[in-house]
JSON list of C-alpha atoms in Angstrom, two decimals:
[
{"chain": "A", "resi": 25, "resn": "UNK", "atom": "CA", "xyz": [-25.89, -0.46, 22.95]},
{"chain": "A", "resi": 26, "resn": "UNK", "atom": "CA", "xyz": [-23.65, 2.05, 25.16]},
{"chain": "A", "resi": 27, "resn": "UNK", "atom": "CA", "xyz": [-23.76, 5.56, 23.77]},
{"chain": "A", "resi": 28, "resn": "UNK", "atom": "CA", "xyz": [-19.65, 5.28, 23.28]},
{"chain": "A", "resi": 29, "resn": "UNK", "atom": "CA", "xyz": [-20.45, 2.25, 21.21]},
{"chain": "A", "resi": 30, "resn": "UNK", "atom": "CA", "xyz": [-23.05, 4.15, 19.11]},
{"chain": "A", "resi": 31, "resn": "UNK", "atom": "CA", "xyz": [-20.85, 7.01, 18.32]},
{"chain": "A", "resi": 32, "resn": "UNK", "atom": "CA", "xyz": [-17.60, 4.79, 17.57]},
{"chain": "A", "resi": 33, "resn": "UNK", "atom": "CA", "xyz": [-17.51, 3.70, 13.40]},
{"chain": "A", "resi": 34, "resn": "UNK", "atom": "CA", "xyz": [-17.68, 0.24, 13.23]},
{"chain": "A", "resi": 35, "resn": "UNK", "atom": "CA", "xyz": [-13.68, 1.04, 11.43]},
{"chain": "A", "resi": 36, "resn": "UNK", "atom": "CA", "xyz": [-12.62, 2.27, 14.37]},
{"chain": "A", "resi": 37, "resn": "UNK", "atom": "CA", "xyz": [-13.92, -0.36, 16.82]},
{"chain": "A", "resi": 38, "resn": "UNK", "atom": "CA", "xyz": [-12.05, -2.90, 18.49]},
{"chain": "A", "resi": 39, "resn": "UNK", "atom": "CA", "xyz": [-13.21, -5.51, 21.62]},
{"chain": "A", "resi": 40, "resn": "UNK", "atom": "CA", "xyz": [-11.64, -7.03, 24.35]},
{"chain": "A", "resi": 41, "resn": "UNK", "atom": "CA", "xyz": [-12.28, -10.39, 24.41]},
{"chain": "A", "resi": 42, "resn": "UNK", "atom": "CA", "xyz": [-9.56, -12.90, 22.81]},
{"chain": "A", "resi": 43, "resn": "UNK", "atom": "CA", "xyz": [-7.03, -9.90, 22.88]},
{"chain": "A", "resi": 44, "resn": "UNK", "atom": "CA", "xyz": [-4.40, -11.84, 24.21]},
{"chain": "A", "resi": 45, "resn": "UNK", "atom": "CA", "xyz": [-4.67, -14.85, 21.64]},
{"chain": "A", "resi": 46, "resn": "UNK", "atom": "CA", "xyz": [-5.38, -11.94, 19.00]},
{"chain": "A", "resi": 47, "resn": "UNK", "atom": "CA", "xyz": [-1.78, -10.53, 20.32]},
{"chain": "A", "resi": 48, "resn": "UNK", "atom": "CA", "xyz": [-0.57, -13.48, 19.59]},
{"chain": "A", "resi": 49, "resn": "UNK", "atom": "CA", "xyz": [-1.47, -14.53, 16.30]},
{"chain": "A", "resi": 50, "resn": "UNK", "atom": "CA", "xyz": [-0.63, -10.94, 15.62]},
{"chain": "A", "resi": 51, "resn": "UNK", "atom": "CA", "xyz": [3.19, -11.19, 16.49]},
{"chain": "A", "resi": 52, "resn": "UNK", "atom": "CA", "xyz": [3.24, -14.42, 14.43]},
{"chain": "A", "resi": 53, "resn": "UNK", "atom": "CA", "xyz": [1.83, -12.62, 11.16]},
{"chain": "A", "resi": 54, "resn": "UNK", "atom": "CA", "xyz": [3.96, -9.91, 11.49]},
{"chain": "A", "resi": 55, "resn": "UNK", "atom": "CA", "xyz": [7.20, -12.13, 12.48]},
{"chain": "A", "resi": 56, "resn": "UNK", "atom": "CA", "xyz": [6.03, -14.59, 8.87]},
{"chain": "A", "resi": 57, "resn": "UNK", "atom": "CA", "xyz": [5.43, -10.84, 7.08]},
{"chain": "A", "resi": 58, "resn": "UNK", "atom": "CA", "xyz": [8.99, -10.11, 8.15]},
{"chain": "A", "resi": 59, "resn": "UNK", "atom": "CA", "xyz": [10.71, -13.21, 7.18]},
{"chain": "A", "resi": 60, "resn": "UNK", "atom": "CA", "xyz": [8.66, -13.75, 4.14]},
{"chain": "A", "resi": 61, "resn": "UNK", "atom": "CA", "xyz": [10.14, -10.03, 3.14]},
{"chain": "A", "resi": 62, "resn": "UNK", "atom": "CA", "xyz": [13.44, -10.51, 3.82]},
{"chain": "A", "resi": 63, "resn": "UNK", "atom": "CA", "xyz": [13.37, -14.11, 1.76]},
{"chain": "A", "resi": 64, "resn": "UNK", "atom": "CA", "xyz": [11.81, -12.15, -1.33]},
{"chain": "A", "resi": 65, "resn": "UNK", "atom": "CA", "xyz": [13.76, -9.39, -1.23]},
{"chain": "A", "resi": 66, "resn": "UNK", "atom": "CA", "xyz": [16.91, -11.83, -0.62]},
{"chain": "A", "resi": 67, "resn": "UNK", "atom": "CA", "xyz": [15.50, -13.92, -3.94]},
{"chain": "A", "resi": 68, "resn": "UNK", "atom": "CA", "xyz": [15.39, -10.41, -6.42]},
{"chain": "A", "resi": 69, "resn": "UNK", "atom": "CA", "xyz": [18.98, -9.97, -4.92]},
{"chain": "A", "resi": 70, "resn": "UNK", "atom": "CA", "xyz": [20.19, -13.22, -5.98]},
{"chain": "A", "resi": 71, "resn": "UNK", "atom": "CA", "xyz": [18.22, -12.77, -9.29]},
{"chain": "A", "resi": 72, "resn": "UNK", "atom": "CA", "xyz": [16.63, -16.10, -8.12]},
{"chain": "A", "resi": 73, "resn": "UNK", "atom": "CA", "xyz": [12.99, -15.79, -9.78]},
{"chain": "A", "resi": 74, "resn": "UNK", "atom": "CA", "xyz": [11.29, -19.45, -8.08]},
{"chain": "A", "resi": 75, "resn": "UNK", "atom": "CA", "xyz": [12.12, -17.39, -4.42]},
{"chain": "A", "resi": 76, "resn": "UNK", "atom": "CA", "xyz": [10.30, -14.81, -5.78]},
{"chain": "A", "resi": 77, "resn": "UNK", "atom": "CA", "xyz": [7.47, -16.11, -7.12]},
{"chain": "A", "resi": 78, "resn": "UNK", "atom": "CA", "xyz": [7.29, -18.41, -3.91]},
{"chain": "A", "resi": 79, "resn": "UNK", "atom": "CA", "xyz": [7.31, -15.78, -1.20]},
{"chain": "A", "resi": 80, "resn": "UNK", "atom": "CA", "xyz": [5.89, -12.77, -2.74]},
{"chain": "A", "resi": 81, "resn": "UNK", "atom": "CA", "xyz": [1.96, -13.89, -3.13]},
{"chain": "A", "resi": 82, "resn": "UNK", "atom": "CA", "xyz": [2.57, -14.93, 0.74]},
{"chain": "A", "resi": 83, "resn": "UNK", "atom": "CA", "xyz": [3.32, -11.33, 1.73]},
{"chain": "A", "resi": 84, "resn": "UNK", "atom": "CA", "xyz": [0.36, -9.17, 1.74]},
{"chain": "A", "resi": 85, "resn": "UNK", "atom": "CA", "xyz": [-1.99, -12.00, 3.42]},
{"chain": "A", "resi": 86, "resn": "UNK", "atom": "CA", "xyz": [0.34, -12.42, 6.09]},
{"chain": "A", "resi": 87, "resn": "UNK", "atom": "CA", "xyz": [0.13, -8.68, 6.59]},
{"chain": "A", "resi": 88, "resn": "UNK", "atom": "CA", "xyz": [-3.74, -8.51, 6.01]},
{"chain": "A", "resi": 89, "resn": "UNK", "atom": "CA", "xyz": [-3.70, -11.19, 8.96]},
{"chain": "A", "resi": 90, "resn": "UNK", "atom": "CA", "xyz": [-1.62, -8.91, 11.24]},
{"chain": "A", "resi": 91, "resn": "UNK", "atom": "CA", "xyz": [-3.87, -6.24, 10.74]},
{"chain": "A", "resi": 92, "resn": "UNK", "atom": "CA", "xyz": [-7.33, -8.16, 11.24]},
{"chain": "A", "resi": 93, "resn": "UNK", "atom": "CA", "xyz": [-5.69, -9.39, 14.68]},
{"chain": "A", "resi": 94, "resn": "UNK", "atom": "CA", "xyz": [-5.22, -4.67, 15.35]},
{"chain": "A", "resi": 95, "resn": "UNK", "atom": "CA", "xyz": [-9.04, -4.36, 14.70]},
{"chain": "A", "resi": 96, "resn": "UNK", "atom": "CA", "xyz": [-8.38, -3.74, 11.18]},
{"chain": "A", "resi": 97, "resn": "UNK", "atom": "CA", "xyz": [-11.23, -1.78, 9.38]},
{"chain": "A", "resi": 98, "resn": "UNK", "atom": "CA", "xyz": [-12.66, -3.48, 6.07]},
{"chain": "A", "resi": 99, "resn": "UNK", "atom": "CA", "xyz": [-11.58, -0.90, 3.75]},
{"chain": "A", "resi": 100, "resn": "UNK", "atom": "CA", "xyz": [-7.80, -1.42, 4.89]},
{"chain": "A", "resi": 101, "resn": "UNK", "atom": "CA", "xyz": [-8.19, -5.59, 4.44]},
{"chain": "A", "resi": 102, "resn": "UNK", "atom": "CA", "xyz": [-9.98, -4.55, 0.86]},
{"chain": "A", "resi": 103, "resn": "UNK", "atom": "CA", "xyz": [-6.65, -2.23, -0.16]},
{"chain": "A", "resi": 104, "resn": "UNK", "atom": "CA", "xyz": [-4.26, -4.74, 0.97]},
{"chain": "A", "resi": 105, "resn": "UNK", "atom": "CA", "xyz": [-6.05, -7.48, -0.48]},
{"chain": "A", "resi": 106, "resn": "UNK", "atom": "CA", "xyz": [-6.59, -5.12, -3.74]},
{"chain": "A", "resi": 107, "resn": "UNK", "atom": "CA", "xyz": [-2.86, -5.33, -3.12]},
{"chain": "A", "resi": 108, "resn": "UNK", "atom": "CA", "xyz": [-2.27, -9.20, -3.09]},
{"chain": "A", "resi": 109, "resn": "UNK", "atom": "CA", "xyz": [-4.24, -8.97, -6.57]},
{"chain": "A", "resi": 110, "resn": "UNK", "atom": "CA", "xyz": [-1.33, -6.57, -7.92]},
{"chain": "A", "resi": 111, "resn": "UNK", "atom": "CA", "xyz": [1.40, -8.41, -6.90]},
{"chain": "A", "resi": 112, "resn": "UNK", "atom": "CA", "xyz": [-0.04, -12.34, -8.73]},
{"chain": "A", "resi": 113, "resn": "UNK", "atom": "CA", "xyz": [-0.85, -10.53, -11.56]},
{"chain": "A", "resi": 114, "resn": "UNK", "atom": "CA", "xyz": [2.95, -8.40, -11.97]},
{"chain": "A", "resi": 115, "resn": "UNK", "atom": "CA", "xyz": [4.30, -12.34, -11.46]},
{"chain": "A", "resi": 116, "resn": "UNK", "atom": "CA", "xyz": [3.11, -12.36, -15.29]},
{"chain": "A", "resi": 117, "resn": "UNK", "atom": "CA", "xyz": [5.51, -10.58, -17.67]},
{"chain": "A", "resi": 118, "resn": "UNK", "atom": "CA", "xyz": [2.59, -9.72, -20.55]},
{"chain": "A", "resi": 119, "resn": "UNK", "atom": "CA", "xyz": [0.72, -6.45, -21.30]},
{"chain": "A", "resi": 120, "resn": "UNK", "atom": "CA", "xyz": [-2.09, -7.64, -20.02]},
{"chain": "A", "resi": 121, "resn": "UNK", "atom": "CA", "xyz": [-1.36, -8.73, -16.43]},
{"chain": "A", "resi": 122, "resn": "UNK", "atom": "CA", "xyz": [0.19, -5.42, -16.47]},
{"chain": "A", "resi": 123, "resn": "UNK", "atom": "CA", "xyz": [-2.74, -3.91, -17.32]},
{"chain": "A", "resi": 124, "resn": "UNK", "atom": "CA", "xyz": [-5.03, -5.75, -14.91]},
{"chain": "A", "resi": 125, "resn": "UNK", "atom": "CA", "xyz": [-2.32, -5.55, -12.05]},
{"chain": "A", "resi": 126, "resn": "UNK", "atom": "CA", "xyz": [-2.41, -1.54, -12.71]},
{"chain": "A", "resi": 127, "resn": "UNK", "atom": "CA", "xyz": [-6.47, -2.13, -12.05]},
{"chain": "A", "resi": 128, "resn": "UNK", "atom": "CA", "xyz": [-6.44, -3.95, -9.01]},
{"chain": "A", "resi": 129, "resn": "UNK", "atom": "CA", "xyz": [-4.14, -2.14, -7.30]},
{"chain": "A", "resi": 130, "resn": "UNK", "atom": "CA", "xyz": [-6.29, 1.59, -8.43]},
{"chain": "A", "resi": 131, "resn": "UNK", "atom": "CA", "xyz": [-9.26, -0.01, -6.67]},
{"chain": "A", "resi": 132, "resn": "UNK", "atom": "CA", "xyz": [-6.60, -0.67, -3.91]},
{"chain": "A", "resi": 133, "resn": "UNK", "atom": "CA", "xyz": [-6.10, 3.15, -3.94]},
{"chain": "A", "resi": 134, "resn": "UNK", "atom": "CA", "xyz": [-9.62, 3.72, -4.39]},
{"chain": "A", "resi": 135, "resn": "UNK", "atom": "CA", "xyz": [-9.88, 1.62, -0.75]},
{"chain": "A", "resi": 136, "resn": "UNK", "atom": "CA", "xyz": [-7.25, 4.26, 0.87]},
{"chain": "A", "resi": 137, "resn": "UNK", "atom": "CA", "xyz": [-9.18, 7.10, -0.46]},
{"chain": "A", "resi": 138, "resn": "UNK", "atom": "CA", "xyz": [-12.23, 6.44, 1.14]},
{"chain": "A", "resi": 139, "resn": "UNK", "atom": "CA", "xyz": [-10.65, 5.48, 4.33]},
{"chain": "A", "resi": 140, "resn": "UNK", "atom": "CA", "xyz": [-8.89, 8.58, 4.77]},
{"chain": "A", "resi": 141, "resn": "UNK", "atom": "CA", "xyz": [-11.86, 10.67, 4.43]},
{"chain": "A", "resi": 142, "resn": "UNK", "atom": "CA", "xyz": [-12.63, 13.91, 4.29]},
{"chain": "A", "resi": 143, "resn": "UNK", "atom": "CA", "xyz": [-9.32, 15.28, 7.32]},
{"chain": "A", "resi": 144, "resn": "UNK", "atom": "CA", "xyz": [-7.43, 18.29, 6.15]},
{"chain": "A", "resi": 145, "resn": "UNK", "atom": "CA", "xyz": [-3.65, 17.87, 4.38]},
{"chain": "A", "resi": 146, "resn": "UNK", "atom": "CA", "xyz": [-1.22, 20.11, 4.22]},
{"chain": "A", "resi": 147, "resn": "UNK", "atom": "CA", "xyz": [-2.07, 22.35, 1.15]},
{"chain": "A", "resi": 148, "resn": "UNK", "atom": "CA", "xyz": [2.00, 22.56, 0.44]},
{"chain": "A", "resi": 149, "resn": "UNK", "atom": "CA", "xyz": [1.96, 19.14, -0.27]},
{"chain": "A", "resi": 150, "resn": "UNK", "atom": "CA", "xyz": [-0.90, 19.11, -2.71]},
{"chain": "A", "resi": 151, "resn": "UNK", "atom": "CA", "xyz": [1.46, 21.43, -4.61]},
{"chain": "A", "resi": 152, "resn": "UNK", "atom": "CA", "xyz": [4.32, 19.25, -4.19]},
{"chain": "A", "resi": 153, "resn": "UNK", "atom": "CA", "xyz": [2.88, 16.39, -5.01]},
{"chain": "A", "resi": 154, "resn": "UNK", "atom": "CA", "xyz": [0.62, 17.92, -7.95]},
{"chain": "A", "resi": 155, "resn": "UNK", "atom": "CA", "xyz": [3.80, 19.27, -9.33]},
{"chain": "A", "resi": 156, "resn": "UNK", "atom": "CA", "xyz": [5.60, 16.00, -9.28]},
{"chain": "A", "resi": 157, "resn": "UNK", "atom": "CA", "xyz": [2.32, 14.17, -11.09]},
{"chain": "A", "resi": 158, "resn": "UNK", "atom": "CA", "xyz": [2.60, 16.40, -13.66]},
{"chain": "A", "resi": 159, "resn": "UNK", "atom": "CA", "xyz": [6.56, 16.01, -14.53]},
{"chain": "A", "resi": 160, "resn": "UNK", "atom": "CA", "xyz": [6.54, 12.49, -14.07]},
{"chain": "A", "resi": 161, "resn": "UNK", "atom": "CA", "xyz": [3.77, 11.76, -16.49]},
{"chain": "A", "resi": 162, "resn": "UNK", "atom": "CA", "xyz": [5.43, 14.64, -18.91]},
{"chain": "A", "resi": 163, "resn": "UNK", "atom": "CA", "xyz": [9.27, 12.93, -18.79]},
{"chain": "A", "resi": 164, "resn": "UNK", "atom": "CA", "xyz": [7.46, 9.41, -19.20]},
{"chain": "A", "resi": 165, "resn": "UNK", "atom": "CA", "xyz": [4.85, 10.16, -21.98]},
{"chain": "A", "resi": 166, "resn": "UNK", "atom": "CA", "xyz": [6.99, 9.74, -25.36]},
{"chain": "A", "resi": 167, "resn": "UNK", "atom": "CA", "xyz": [8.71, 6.72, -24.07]},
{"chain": "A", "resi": 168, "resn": "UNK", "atom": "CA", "xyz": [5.37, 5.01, -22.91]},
{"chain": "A", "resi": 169, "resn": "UNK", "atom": "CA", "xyz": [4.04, 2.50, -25.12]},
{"chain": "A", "resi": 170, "resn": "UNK", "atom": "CA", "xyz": [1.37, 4.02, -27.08]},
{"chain": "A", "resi": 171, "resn": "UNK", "atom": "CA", "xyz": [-1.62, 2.14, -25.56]},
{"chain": "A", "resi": 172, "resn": "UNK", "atom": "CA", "xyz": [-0.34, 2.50, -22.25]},
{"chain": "A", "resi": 173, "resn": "UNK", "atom": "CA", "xyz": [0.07, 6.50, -21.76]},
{"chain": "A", "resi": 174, "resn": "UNK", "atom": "CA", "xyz": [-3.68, 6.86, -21.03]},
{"chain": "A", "resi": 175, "resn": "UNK", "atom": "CA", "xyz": [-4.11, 4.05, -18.56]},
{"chain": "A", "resi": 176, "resn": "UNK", "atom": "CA", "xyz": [-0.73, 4.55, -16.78]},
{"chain": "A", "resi": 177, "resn": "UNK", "atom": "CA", "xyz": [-1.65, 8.55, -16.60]},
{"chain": "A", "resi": 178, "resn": "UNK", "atom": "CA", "xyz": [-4.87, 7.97, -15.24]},
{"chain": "A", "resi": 179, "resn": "UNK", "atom": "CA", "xyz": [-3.47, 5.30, -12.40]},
{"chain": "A", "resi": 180, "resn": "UNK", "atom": "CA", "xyz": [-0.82, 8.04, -11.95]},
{"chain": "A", "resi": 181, "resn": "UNK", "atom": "CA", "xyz": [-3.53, 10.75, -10.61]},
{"chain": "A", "resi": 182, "resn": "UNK", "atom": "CA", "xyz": [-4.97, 8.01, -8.48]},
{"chain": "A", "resi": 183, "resn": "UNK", "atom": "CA", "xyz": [-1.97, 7.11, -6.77]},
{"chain": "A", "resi": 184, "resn": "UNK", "atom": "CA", "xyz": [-0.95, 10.60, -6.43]},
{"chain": "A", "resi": 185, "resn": "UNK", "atom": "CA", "xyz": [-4.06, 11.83, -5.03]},
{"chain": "A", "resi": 186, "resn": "UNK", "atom": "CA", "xyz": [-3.83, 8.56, -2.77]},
{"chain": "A", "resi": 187, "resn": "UNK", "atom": "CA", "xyz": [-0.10, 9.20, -1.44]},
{"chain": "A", "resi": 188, "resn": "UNK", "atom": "CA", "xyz": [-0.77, 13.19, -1.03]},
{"chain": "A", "resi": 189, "resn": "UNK", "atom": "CA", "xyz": [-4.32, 12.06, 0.74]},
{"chain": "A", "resi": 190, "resn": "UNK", "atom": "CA", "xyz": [-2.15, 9.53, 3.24]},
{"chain": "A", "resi": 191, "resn": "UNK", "atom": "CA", "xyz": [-0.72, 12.44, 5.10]},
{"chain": "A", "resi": 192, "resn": "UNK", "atom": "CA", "xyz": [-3.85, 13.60, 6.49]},
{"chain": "A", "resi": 193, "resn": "UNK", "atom": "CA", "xyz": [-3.99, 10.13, 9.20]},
{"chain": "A", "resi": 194, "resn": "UNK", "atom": "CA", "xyz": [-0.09, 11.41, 10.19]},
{"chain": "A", "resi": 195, "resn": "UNK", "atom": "CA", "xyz": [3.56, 10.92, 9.07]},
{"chain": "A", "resi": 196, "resn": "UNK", "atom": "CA", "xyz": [3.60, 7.34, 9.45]},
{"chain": "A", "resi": 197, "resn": "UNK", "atom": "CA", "xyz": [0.75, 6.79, 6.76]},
{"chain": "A", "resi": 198, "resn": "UNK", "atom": "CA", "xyz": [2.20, 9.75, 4.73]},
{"chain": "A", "resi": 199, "resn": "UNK", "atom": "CA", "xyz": [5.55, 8.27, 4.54]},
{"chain": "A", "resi": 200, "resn": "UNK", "atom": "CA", "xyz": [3.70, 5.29, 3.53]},
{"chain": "A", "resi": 201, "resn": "UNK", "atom": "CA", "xyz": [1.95, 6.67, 0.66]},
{"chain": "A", "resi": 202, "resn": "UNK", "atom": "CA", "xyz": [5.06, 8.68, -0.79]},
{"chain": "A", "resi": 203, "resn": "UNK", "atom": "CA", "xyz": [6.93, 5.45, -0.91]},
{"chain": "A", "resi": 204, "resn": "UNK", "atom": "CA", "xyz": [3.93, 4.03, -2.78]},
{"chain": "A", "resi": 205, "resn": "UNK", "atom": "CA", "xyz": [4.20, 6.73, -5.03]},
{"chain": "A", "resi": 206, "resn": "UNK", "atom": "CA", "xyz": [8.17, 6.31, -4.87]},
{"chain": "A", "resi": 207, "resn": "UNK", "atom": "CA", "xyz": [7.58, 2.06, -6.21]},
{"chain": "A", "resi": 208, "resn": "UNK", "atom": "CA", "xyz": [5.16, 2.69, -8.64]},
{"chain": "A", "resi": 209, "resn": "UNK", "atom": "CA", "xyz": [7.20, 5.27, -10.27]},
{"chain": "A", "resi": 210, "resn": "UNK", "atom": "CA", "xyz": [10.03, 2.84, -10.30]},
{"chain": "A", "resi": 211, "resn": "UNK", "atom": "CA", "xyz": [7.69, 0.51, -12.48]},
{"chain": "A", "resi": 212, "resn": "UNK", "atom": "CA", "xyz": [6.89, 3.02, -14.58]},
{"chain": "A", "resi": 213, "resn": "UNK", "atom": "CA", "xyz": [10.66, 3.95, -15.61]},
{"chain": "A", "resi": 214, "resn": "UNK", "atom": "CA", "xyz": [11.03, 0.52, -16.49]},
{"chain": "A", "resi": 215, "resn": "UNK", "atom": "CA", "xyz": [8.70, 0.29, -18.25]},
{"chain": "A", "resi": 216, "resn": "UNK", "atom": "CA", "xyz": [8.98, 3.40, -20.54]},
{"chain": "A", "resi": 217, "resn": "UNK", "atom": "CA", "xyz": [12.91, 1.83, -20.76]},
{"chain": "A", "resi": 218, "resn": "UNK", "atom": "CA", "xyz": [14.74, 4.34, -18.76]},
{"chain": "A", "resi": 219, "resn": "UNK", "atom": "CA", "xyz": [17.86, 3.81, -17.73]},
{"chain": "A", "resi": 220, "resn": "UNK", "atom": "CA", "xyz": [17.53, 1.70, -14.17]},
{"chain": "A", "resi": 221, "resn": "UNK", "atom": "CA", "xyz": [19.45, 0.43, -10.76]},
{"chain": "A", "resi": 222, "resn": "UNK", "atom": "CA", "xyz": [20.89, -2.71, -10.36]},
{"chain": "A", "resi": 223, "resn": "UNK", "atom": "CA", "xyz": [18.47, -5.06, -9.16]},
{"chain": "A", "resi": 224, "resn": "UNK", "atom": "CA", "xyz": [15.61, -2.65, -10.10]},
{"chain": "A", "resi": 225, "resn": "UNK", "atom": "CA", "xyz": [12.76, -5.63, -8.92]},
{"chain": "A", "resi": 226, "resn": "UNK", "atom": "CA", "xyz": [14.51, -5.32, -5.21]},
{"chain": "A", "resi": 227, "resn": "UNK", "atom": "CA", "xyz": [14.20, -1.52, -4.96]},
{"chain": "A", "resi": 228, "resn": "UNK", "atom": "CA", "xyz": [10.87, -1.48, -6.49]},
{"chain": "A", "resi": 229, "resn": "UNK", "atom": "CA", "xyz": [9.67, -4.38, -3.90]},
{"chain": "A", "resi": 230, "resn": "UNK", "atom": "CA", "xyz": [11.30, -2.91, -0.91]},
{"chain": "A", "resi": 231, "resn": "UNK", "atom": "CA", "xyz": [9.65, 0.77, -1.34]},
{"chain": "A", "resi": 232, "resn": "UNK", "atom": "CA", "xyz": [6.10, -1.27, -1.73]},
{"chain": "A", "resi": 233, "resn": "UNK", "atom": "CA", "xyz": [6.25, -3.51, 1.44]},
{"chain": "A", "resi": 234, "resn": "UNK", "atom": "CA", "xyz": [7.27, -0.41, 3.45]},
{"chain": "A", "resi": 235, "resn": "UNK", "atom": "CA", "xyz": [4.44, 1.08, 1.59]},
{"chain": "A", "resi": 236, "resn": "UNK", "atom": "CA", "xyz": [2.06, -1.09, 2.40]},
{"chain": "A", "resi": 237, "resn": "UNK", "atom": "CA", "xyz": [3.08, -1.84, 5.90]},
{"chain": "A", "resi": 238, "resn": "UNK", "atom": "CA", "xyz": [3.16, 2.16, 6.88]},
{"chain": "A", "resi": 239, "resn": "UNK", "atom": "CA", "xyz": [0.18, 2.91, 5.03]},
{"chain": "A", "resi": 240, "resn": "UNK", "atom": "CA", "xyz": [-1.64, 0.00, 7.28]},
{"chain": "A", "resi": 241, "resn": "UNK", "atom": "CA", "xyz": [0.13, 1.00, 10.52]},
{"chain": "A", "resi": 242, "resn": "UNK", "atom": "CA", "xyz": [-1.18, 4.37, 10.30]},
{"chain": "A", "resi": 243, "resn": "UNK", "atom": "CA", "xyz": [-4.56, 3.43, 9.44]},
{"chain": "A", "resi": 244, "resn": "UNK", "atom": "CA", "xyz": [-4.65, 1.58, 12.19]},
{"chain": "A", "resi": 245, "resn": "UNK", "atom": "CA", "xyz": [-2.99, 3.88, 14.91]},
{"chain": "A", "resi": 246, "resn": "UNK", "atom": "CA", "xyz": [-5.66, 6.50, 13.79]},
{"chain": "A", "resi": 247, "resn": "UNK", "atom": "CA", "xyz": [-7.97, 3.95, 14.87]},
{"chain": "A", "resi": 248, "resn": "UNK", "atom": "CA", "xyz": [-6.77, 3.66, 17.92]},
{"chain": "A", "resi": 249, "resn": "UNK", "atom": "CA", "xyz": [-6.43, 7.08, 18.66]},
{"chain": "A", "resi": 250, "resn": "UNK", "atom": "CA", "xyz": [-10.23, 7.73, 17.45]},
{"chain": "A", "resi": 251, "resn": "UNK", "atom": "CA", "xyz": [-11.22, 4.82, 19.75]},
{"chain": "A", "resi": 252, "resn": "UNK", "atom": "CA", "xyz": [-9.10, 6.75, 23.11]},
{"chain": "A", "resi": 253, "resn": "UNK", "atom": "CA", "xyz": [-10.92, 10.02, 22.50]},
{"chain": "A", "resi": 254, "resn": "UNK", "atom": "CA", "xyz": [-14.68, 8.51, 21.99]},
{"chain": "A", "resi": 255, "resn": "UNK", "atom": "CA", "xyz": [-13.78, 6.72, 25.99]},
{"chain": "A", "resi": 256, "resn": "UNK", "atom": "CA", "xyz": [-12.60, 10.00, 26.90]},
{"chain": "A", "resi": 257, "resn": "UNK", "atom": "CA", "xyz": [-15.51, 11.84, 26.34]}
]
């Protein structure tokens, strides 16, 4: 083993060989990521729910593909995949699938935390975004359900301390994690009953695939810029 290879993380690793079939593959994910968006979002448009249910459980594996053909680490296939358990169960329209959607896509945030480590943020933005945790769970606490103020305040601090945490690996992943925090709030609203947009399902859908795609790209361009600086030392 090469001294650059024992000072790379095994997250920030790629290899050569097969990188133009892994190029490849790649494109096609990302092309079947883009069309299988633009059909699901197309389906919440026409308010056709079999479209939906079709092409959203196809999204986040065709994206988890893309990004195991960039080197992806494991943490980043765990969130998305902690993703992909979020979206089957939100299919359901009960408390309960709520409830164990809200779970698997924490341990998806739980995934981004660790991944983003321990690189500084902008302290503004803790304040920003500590501020806006606070008012949003304030506004929404009297017209939560009763036995959902606790868990949906506790996944709020998660996702908040995810998003604010998502800035630290650049814009890309911080834009990422703000529109995270942007969908999720979205659900939230709905569910405490607030008034909503038309087509509420499309908004909430298109913030979260631009979410999750942003929040991957920028995982995975700090992985690549890690990977430049280890060969140029």
């Amino acid at each position: 083993m090469s001294a650059t290879e024992r000072r790379t993380p095994s997250w920030a690793a790629g290899t050569a060989p097969g990188a133009g079939r892994r190029a490849r593959l790649g494109r096609a994910a990302l092309i079947g990521f883009a069309v299988a968006t633009v059909l699901d979002l197309g389906s919440l448009l026409a308010g056709w729910d079999p479209g939906h249910a079709l092409f959203k459980p196809l999204l986040m594996p065709l994206l988890i593909g893309w990004a195991l053909t960039r080197g992806a680490p494991r943490l980043l296939v765990a969130a998305l995949a902690f993703g992909w358990g979020g979206d089957l169960a939100l299919l359901f329209d009960a408390e309960l699938a709520f409830l164990l959607g809200m779970g698997s896509f924490a341990l998806g945030h739980v995934c981004y935390l660790v991944l983003f480590g321990k690189r500084p943020a902008h302290p503004l933005l803790a304040a920003a975004y500590g501020a806006a945790l606070l008012g949003t769970v304030a506004l929404l606490w009297g017209d939560l359900p009763a036995d959902l103020r606790i868990p949906v305040a506790g996944y709020s601090l998660l996702l908040t301390a995810m998003a604010f945490r998502s800035s630290a690996l650049g814009r890309t992943a911080g834009l990422g994690g703000a529109l995270f925090l942007l969908s999720d709030t979205l659900i939230a609203t709905g569910v405490a009953e607030w008034p909503q947009l038309p087509r509420p399902d499309f908004w909430i859908m298109l913030t979260y695939l631009a979410a999750q795609y942003l929040l991957a790209s920028g995982v995975l361009a700090a992985g690549r810029a890690y990977r430049r600086e280890v060969l140029q030392d």
